[in-house]
Amino acid sequence: MFLKAQRSRRRLAAVVLAAALAAAGCGGSGGGGGTAADTLVVYTGQAGDWQLNFNPYSPTRIEGLGTIFEPLFFYNVTGSTDPVKRLGESFEWNADGTVLSITTRSGATWTDGKPFTAKDVVFTLDMVAKTPTMNSVGYKGKAAAIDDTHLTVTFDEPSYLVGPQVLGRTWIVPEHLWGQLSDPATNVIATPVGTGPFQLDEFKAQAFTLKANEGYHSGAPAVKKIRYLSLSGNQAGADALKAGQVDWQTGPVPDIANVEKNYPGYKANTTPMNQAALLTCSNAALGCEGPQTDPAVRKAVYYALNRTQVNSLAFENTASEISPGFALLGRDDAVISSKLAERTAPMQPDTAKAGQLLEGAGYAKGGDGLYAKDGQQLALNVKVVAGWTDYITALDTMTQQLQQAGIKLNVQQSSWNEWADARGQGKYQLIIDSLYQGPAADPFYLYSYFFATSSTAPVGQTATPNFARVSDPAIDAAIDALKAIDPKDTAARQPHLDAIQTRVEETVPYIPLLTAGTTSEYNAKKFTGWPDESNPYAFFAVWSAPDNSEIYRTLKPAGQ
Amino acid sequence: MRYYARKLGFYLVALWAALTLNFFIPRLMPGNPVDTLMAKLAQRGGQVDAEARRAYALLLGGDSEGTLLEQYFAYLGNLARGDLGVSVSAFPTPVSEVISGALPWTVVLVGVATVLSFLLGIGLGAFVGWRRGTWLDSLVPATTLLAAVPYFWLALILVALLASGLGWFPLIGGYDVVLDTGWNAEFIGSAVYHGTLPALTIVLSSIGGWLLGMRNMMVSTTAEDYVLTAQAKGLRGSRVMVRYAARNAVLPSFAAFAISLGFVVSGSIITEQVFSYPGIGSKLLQAVQNNDYALMQGIFLVITIAVLGANLVVDLLYAVVDPRTRAQG
């Protein structure tokens, strides 16, 4: 939600600028200046200088995932399309999911001219496995090359769901160069050599440029250069778009519904991806305190919300419905459990039902219209980051809605660091945030991140990222069972997915709000081939790697 | 000599106190660098699970190497060796490299703007004070109004009018990004061009203070007998104004100027934010947002030394210029 903070600042600036622009008759110059028709200018939300770092395994790398260093396959997280071949040709699991056989591409070369072979893949996997500081996915397999285009990866236990990490999120590096590095984890890889569709053109702290790799194995991309800008939040978005200085940025601009009118030549795309929710510190056994530890209170809040109103007042109607089982509506429709009491969270409030739930839990309405139990008013504190205007508006709206249902909400704004600290340590009652998806189009990943006991910690220790402190044997058992089932065997998986979804709906540790849309504005006049509803081939967000690399290599300058 | 020793001793104690605060204040802030980094990655579409946290905590060295006291002495020891540590937000770049990349931009921009606004303010102030009672007096409220306008507002108005509206100046950045950095005419020209609008903002908002101070000193100096005598001798008006009145009136402003030079290093966070200027102010903001203790401490250290150094020089110079400050009560 870093982008959110920038968005609000930008909004303020945009109001100021809009007035001035209207008076002065628009115009504008500076920034990148005029750019060639086959140069794509992107703004990833970077404020301030770029620090040289193209190490794909460094958490502070600035670029290179999928563009310079390729994975074996590209997984589209927005849909259940087959993985796209990058450096891999095909892969196959053995019957019990412990051995992954991979065929790699022949004829691909590194940008220094040396050939790519399966041994580079084995080298990369071994490096990740034996370097704890690079192993951010917990990869524990053993890789072995058979010949130049075949390798196997062996696991100790069924690991179907580790597949997308190994195949889609492991960035293959050249053994002949990386083998010489004494400390690959902290090397900034100033001159990256990869197999990807692009290579580093030039780096400057204020902007850097990638150029097309003319020797790319799948044919040189039509976009010849990509320039990455760094802008401050103040004038950035709307103003740079207005001046035509940025071809693609992700983040809302004022009046999203009329982007095509306000920015001639540009279009907007909103992809529902992250599920906005009120996170609750739900587990008293792990140290949570407050009325929200009672499932009846969480359910009452769930029913008392008017989601339609929140969507229009806070999100410019860019958000959409959400399923109480946290499978992503649209993408995961096939696996949404038929056993759920409600397939989607109600968009209209049901205060009567909320009242019944509270009375069933021993609450009684006082003279002030608020529920109370043992003389304690039903009041909940909710934390939000100061400056996240859309979330703050949403909370203000919800405060009024819950007041109608007899629940008091106290909105507490704080700095980002303070908020993130409270969320990690569980020192909160409610927090507004969103849940994110995994490396493939499968709700399993979200469940394993946010609902598994292994991802949580007692209050006072940092949870990663099961912030609600869910620890439920039924959910844990279903997650473990899913790990051992081939994702293709949908019939065998469904009972376990049903179990998780119904349990999540029953206990509401995360009170579902709406599915938040990610909005991109892009120059449709200069480039064609952008993802759209009919062909959502990648997640449409400029900051999401390797999705952006798939879009970069698909785009064509409109002149061609 | 005792006077100088006393002064030096005082500044050493002040430096130690500043370094100590510098160490403890960032550590009282909520959050830690690893979690900040994790949260940032998650928002950029990364998958962040327990394994990633372990990996990054190992990579960054975590935040729990020994007790606070041990860390404090390690910090002082590293400082003595000139080692400022490694920046977390720009990992794995050393802090000294981050600072040395950003500092010249700020020093040149804010330095030139401070000198300019001082010279303009003093010059105008002397003139306005000399011609007191004429229409020129209206310059005083006009410039103090500019100084009172919220700074970001002034900057945004200038951007809207001169950059967005008329297109005379670039909107953002410290130089045209297509040029090569270095000592060539094209790049320097671009840097000057890009720096003009931020510098103008600083000059406009700070000129009022200099002007007001100088004007009022000028008014009281012109009432002195030696000015009257100079006029009675029939000297040219401009000579009396510059050599007799202004020369004496400028002394207090000069002391203030020396101190404000010390603050040049800390730059102007808001200017740099509004104009995406690649200076130390934007680095400081980046450090605070990322709980980057090492970078924060490095920047505070540079600022502290610059301010203390400027004050020390002024103190010592003043003792030379005005022997009264040395006398003991």
PDB file of N, CA, C and O in Angstrom, chain A residues 221-262:
ATOM      1  N   PRO A 221      12.280  -8.452 -28.807  1.00  0.00           N
ATOM      2  CA  PRO A 221      11.010  -7.752 -28.546  1.00  0.00           C
ATOM      3  C   PRO A 221      10.875  -6.505 -29.418  1.00  0.00           C
ATOM      4  O   PRO A 221      11.879  -5.920 -29.832  1.00  0.00           O
ATOM      5  N   ALA A 222       9.624  -6.113 -29.694  1.00  0.00           N
ATOM      6  CA  ALA A 222       9.375  -4.954 -30.546  1.00  0.00           C
ATOM      7  C   ALA A 222       9.639  -3.651 -29.803  1.00  0.00           C
ATOM      8  O   ALA A 222       9.970  -2.644 -30.408  1.00  0.00           O
ATOM      9  N   VAL A 223       9.486  -3.680 -28.477  1.00  0.00           N
ATOM     10  CA  VAL A 223       9.823  -2.496 -27.672  1.00  0.00           C
ATOM     11  C   VAL A 223      11.339  -2.457 -27.593  1.00  0.00           C
ATOM     12  O   VAL A 223      11.966  -3.386 -27.103  1.00  0.00           O
ATOM     13  N   LYS A 224      11.956  -1.400 -28.128  1.00  0.00           N
ATOM     14  CA  LYS A 224      13.412  -1.382 -28.209  1.00  0.00           C
ATOM     15  C   LYS A 224      14.064  -0.840 -26.942  1.00  0.00           C
ATOM     16  O   LYS A 224      15.210  -1.166 -26.638  1.00  0.00           O
ATOM     17  N   LYS A 225      13.363   0.035 -26.242  1.00  0.00           N
ATOM     18  CA  LYS A 225      13.932   0.570 -24.997  1.00  0.00           C
ATOM     19  C   LYS A 225      12.833   0.736 -23.955  1.00  0.00           C
ATOM     20  O   LYS A 225      11.693   1.050 -24.303  1.00  0.00           O
ATOM     21  N   ILE A 226      13.203   0.526 -22.696  1.00  0.00           N
ATOM     22  CA  ILE A 226      12.288   0.804 -21.591  1.00  0.00           C
ATOM     23  C   ILE A 226      13.001   1.773 -20.676  1.00  0.00           C
ATOM     24  O   ILE A 226      14.107   1.483 -20.209  1.00  0.00           O
ATOM     25  N   ARG A 227      12.406   2.926 -20.449  1.00  0.00           N
ATOM     26  CA  ARG A 227      13.024   3.880 -19.533  1.00  0.00           C
ATOM     27  C   ARG A 227      12.237   3.904 -18.231  1.00  0.00           C
ATOM     28  O   ARG A 227      11.023   4.073 -18.221  1.00  0.00           O
ATOM     29  N   TYR A 228      12.948   3.715 -17.122  1.00  0.00           N
ATOM     30  CA  TYR A 228      12.332   3.721 -15.798  1.00  0.00           C
ATOM     31  C   TYR A 228      12.551   5.084 -15.175  1.00  0.00           C
ATOM     32  O   TYR A 228      13.682   5.493 -14.948  1.00  0.00           O
ATOM     33  N   LEU A 229      11.480   5.778 -14.885  1.00  0.00           N
ATOM     34  CA  LEU A 229      11.594   7.113 -14.292  1.00  0.00           C
ATOM     35  C   LEU A 229      11.516   7.034 -12.779  1.00  0.00           C
ATOM     36  O   LEU A 229      10.999   6.092 -12.207  1.00  0.00           O
ATOM     37  N   SER A 230      12.041   8.045 -12.151  1.00  0.00           N
ATOM     38  CA  SER A 230      11.851   8.221 -10.719  1.00  0.00           C
ATOM     39  C   SER A 230      11.216   9.590 -10.552  1.00  0.00           C
ATOM     40  O   SER A 230      11.739  10.582 -11.030  1.00  0.00           O
ATOM     41  N   LEU A 231      10.047   9.617  -9.930  1.00  0.00           N
ATOM     42  CA  LEU A 231       9.332  10.875  -9.763  1.00  0.00           C
ATOM     43  C   LEU A 231       8.998  11.039  -8.288  1.00  0.00           C
ATOM     44  O   LEU A 231       8.846  10.058  -7.585  1.00  0.00           O
ATOM     45  N   SER A 232       8.858  12.261  -7.840  1.00  0.00           N
ATOM     46  CA  SER A 232       8.350  12.424  -6.481  1.00  0.00           C
ATOM     47  C   SER A 232       6.851  12.276  -6.562  1.00  0.00           C
ATOM     48  O   SER A 232       6.258  12.461  -7.615  1.00  0.00           O
ATOM     49  N   GLY A 233       6.196  11.922  -5.466  1.00  0.00           N
ATOM     50  CA  GLY A 233       4.761  11.726  -5.508  1.00  0.00           C
ATOM     51  C   GLY A 233       3.996  12.977  -5.890  1.00  0.00           C
ATOM     52  O   GLY A 233       2.889  12.900  -6.378  1.00  0.00           O
ATOM     53  N   ASN A 234       4.587  14.143  -5.664  1.00  0.00           N
ATOM     54  CA  ASN A 234       3.808  15.374  -5.773  1.00  0.00           C
ATOM     55  C   ASN A 234       3.201  15.650  -7.137  1.00  0.00           C
ATOM     56  O   ASN A 234       1.998  15.736  -7.291  1.00  0.00           O
ATOM     57  N   GLN A 235       4.022  15.790  -8.140  1.00  0.00           N
ATOM     58  CA  GLN A 235       3.431  16.087  -9.453  1.00  0.00           C
ATOM     59  C   GLN A 235       3.241  14.835 -10.268  1.00  0.00           C
ATOM     60  O   GLN A 235       2.561  14.865 -11.293  1.00  0.00           O
ATOM     61  N   ALA A 236       3.884  13.783  -9.826  1.00  0.00           N
ATOM     62  CA  ALA A 236       4.082  12.609 -10.654  1.00  0.00           C
ATOM     63  C   ALA A 236       2.890  12.207 -11.504  1.00  0.00           C
ATOM     64  O   ALA A 236       2.789  12.614 -12.658  1.00  0.00           O
ATOM     65  N   GLY A 237       1.994  11.438 -10.906  1.00  0.00           N
ATOM     66  CA  GLY A 237       0.958  10.747 -11.669  1.00  0.00           C
ATOM     67  C   GLY A 237       0.240  11.542 -12.721  1.00  0.00           C
ATOM     68  O   GLY A 237       0.602  11.512 -13.895  1.00  0.00           O
ATOM     69  N   ALA A 238      -0.784  12.249 -12.298  1.00  0.00           N
ATOM     70  CA  ALA A 238      -1.648  12.919 -13.239  1.00  0.00           C
ATOM     71  C   ALA A 238      -0.865  13.859 -14.146  1.00  0.00           C
ATOM     72  O   ALA A 238      -1.104  13.907 -15.359  1.00  0.00           O
ATOM     73  N   ASP A 239       0.101  14.571 -13.570  1.00  0.00           N
ATOM     74  CA  ASP A 239       0.788  15.586 -14.354  1.00  0.00           C
ATOM     75  C   ASP A 239       1.672  14.978 -15.426  1.00  0.00           C
ATOM     76  O   ASP A 239       1.681  15.426 -16.568  1.00  0.00           O
ATOM     77  N   ALA A 240       2.432  13.945 -15.066  1.00  0.00           N
ATOM     78  CA  ALA A 240       3.307  13.308 -16.052  1.00  0.00           C
ATOM     79  C   ALA A 240       2.469  12.637 -17.140  1.00  0.00           C
ATOM     80  O   ALA A 240       2.837  12.643 -18.310  1.00  0.00           O
ATOM     81  N   LEU A 241       1.329  12.078 -16.743  1.00  0.00           N
ATOM     82  CA  LEU A 241       0.434  11.483 -17.736  1.00  0.00           C
ATOM     83  C   LEU A 241      -0.096  12.555 -18.679  1.00  0.00           C
ATOM     84  O   LEU A 241      -0.104  12.393 -19.886  1.00  0.00           O
ATOM     85  N   LYS A 242      -0.500  13.654 -18.088  1.00  0.00           N
ATOM     86  CA  LYS A 242      -1.063  14.760 -18.858  1.00  0.00           C
ATOM     87  C   LYS A 242      -0.069  15.238 -19.904  1.00  0.00           C
ATOM     88  O   LYS A 242      -0.420  15.530 -21.035  1.00  0.00           O
ATOM     89  N   ALA A 243       1.203  15.305 -19.497  1.00  0.00           N
ATOM     90  CA  ALA A 243       2.228  15.774 -20.415  1.00  0.00           C
ATOM     91  C   ALA A 243       2.697  14.661 -21.340  1.00  0.00           C
ATOM     92  O   ALA A 243       3.572  14.878 -22.165  1.00  0.00           O
ATOM     93  N   GLY A 244       2.133  13.472 -21.199  1.00  0.00           N
ATOM     94  CA  GLY A 244       2.521  12.363 -22.066  1.00  0.00           C
ATOM     95  C   GLY A 244       3.933  11.878 -21.803  1.00  0.00           C
ATOM     96  O   GLY A 244       4.587  11.336 -22.686  1.00  0.00           O
ATOM     97  N   GLN A 245       4.441  12.069 -20.584  1.00  0.00           N
ATOM     98  CA  GLN A 245       5.822  11.687 -20.285  1.00  0.00           C
ATOM     99  C   GLN A 245       5.934  10.251 -19.803  1.00  0.00           C
ATOM    100  O   GLN A 245       7.027   9.712 -19.745  1.00  0.00           O
ATOM    101  N   VAL A 246       4.816   9.670 -19.398  1.00  0.00           N
ATOM    102  CA  VAL A 246       4.852   8.309 -18.887  1.00  0.00           C
ATOM    103  C   VAL A 246       3.886   7.478 -19.721  1.00  0.00           C
ATOM    104  O   VAL A 246       2.771   7.906 -19.995  1.00  0.00           O
ATOM    105  N   ASP A 247       4.338   6.308 -20.166  1.00  0.00           N
ATOM    106  CA  ASP A 247       3.476   5.466 -20.980  1.00  0.00           C
ATOM    107  C   ASP A 247       2.700   4.450 -20.157  1.00  0.00           C
ATOM    108  O   ASP A 247       1.713   3.897 -20.609  1.00  0.00           O
ATOM    109  N   TRP A 248       3.202   4.153 -18.971  1.00  0.00           N
ATOM    110  CA  TRP A 248       2.515   3.141 -18.156  1.00  0.00           C
ATOM    111  C   TRP A 248       2.826   3.405 -16.692  1.00  0.00           C
ATOM    112  O   TRP A 248       3.981   3.476 -16.303  1.00  0.00           O
ATOM    113  N   GLN A 249       1.790   3.563 -15.904  1.00  0.00           N
ATOM    114  CA  GLN A 249       1.967   3.625 -14.463  1.00  0.00           C
ATOM    115  C   GLN A 249       0.799   2.920 -13.796  1.00  0.00           C
ATOM    116  O   GLN A 249      -0.276   2.789 -14.381  1.00  0.00           O
ATOM    117  N   THR A 250       1.039   2.435 -12.593  1.00  0.00           N
ATOM    118  CA  THR A 250      -0.005   1.727 -11.872  1.00  0.00           C
ATOM    119  C   THR A 250      -0.311   2.483 -10.595  1.00  0.00           C
ATOM    120  O   THR A 250       0.585   2.770  -9.811  1.00  0.00           O
ATOM    121  N   GLY A 251      -1.563   2.802 -10.408  1.00  0.00           N
ATOM    122  CA  GLY A 251      -1.991   3.590  -9.265  1.00  0.00           C
ATOM    123  C   GLY A 251      -3.111   4.489  -9.741  1.00  0.00           C
ATOM    124  O   GLY A 251      -3.097   4.934 -10.877  1.00  0.00           O
ATOM    125  N   PRO A 252      -4.096   4.713  -8.882  1.00  0.00           N
ATOM    126  CA  PRO A 252      -5.246   5.486  -9.330  1.00  0.00           C
ATOM    127  C   PRO A 252      -4.900   6.952  -9.597  1.00  0.00           C
ATOM    128  O   PRO A 252      -3.967   7.475  -9.014  1.00  0.00           O
ATOM    129  N   VAL A 253      -5.627   7.555 -10.493  1.00  0.00           N
ATOM    130  CA  VAL A 253      -5.578   9.002 -10.693  1.00  0.00           C
ATOM    131  C   VAL A 253      -6.985   9.523 -10.402  1.00  0.00           C
ATOM    132  O   VAL A 253      -7.933   8.740 -10.412  1.00  0.00           O
ATOM    133  N   PRO A 254      -7.133  10.809 -10.137  1.00  0.00           N
ATOM    134  CA  PRO A 254      -8.478  11.317  -9.878  1.00  0.00           C
ATOM    135  C   PRO A 254      -9.390  11.061 -11.080  1.00  0.00           C
ATOM    136  O   PRO A 254      -8.934  11.111 -12.221  1.00  0.00           O
ATOM    137  N   ASP A 255     -10.652  10.799 -10.814  1.00  0.00           N
ATOM    138  CA  ASP A 255     -11.650  10.622 -11.870  1.00  0.00           C
ATOM    139  C   ASP A 255     -11.279   9.473 -12.800  1.00  0.00           C
ATOM    140  O   ASP A 255     -11.193   9.620 -14.014  1.00  0.00           O
ATOM    141  N   ILE A 256     -11.062   8.293 -12.194  1.00  0.00           N
ATOM    142  CA  ILE A 256     -10.607   7.128 -12.949  1.00  0.00           C
ATOM    143  C   ILE A 256     -11.556   6.771 -14.090  1.00  0.00           C
ATOM    144  O   ILE A 256     -11.138   6.352 -15.162  1.00  0.00           O
ATOM    145  N   ALA A 257     -12.861   6.989 -13.852  1.00  0.00           N
ATOM    146  CA  ALA A 257     -13.848   6.562 -14.845  1.00  0.00           C
ATOM    147  C   ALA A 257     -13.647   7.278 -16.177  1.00  0.00           C
ATOM    148  O   ALA A 257     -14.058   6.783 -17.218  1.00  0.00           O
ATOM    149  N   ASN A 258     -12.998   8.462 -16.147  1.00  0.00           N
ATOM    150  CA  ASN A 258     -12.883   9.245 -17.379  1.00  0.00           C
ATOM    151  C   ASN A 258     -11.450   9.405 -17.861  1.00  0.00           C
ATOM    152  O   ASN A 258     -11.092  10.438 -18.423  1.00  0.00           O
ATOM    153  N   VAL A 259     -10.619   8.376 -17.636  1.00  0.00           N
ATOM    154  CA  VAL A 259      -9.214   8.475 -18.041  1.00  0.00           C
ATOM    155  C   VAL A 259      -9.088   8.771 -19.535  1.00  0.00           C
ATOM    156  O   VAL A 259      -8.299   9.609 -19.952  1.00  0.00           O
ATOM    157  N   GLU A 260      -9.905   8.094 -20.352  1.00  0.00           N
ATOM    158  CA  GLU A 260      -9.754   8.269 -21.799  1.00  0.00           C
ATOM    159  C   GLU A 260     -10.065   9.688 -22.237  1.00  0.00           C
ATOM    160  O   GLU A 260      -9.520  10.174 -23.220  1.00  0.00           O
ATOM    161  N   LYS A 261     -10.947  10.344 -21.481  1.00  0.00           N
ATOM    162  CA  LYS A 261     -11.296  11.714 -21.830  1.00  0.00           C
ATOM    163  C   LYS A 261     -10.231  12.684 -21.302  1.00  0.00           C
ATOM    164  O   LYS A 261      -9.810  13.605 -21.993  1.00  0.00           O
ATOM    165  N   ASN A 262      -9.780  12.438 -20.051  1.00  0.00           N
ATOM    166  CA  ASN A 262      -8.839  13.368 -19.430  1.00  0.00           C
ATOM    167  C   ASN A 262      -7.427  13.257 -19.990  1.00  0.00           C
ATOM    168  O   ASN A 262      -6.668  14.214 -19.959  1.00  0.00           O
TER     169      ASN A 262
END
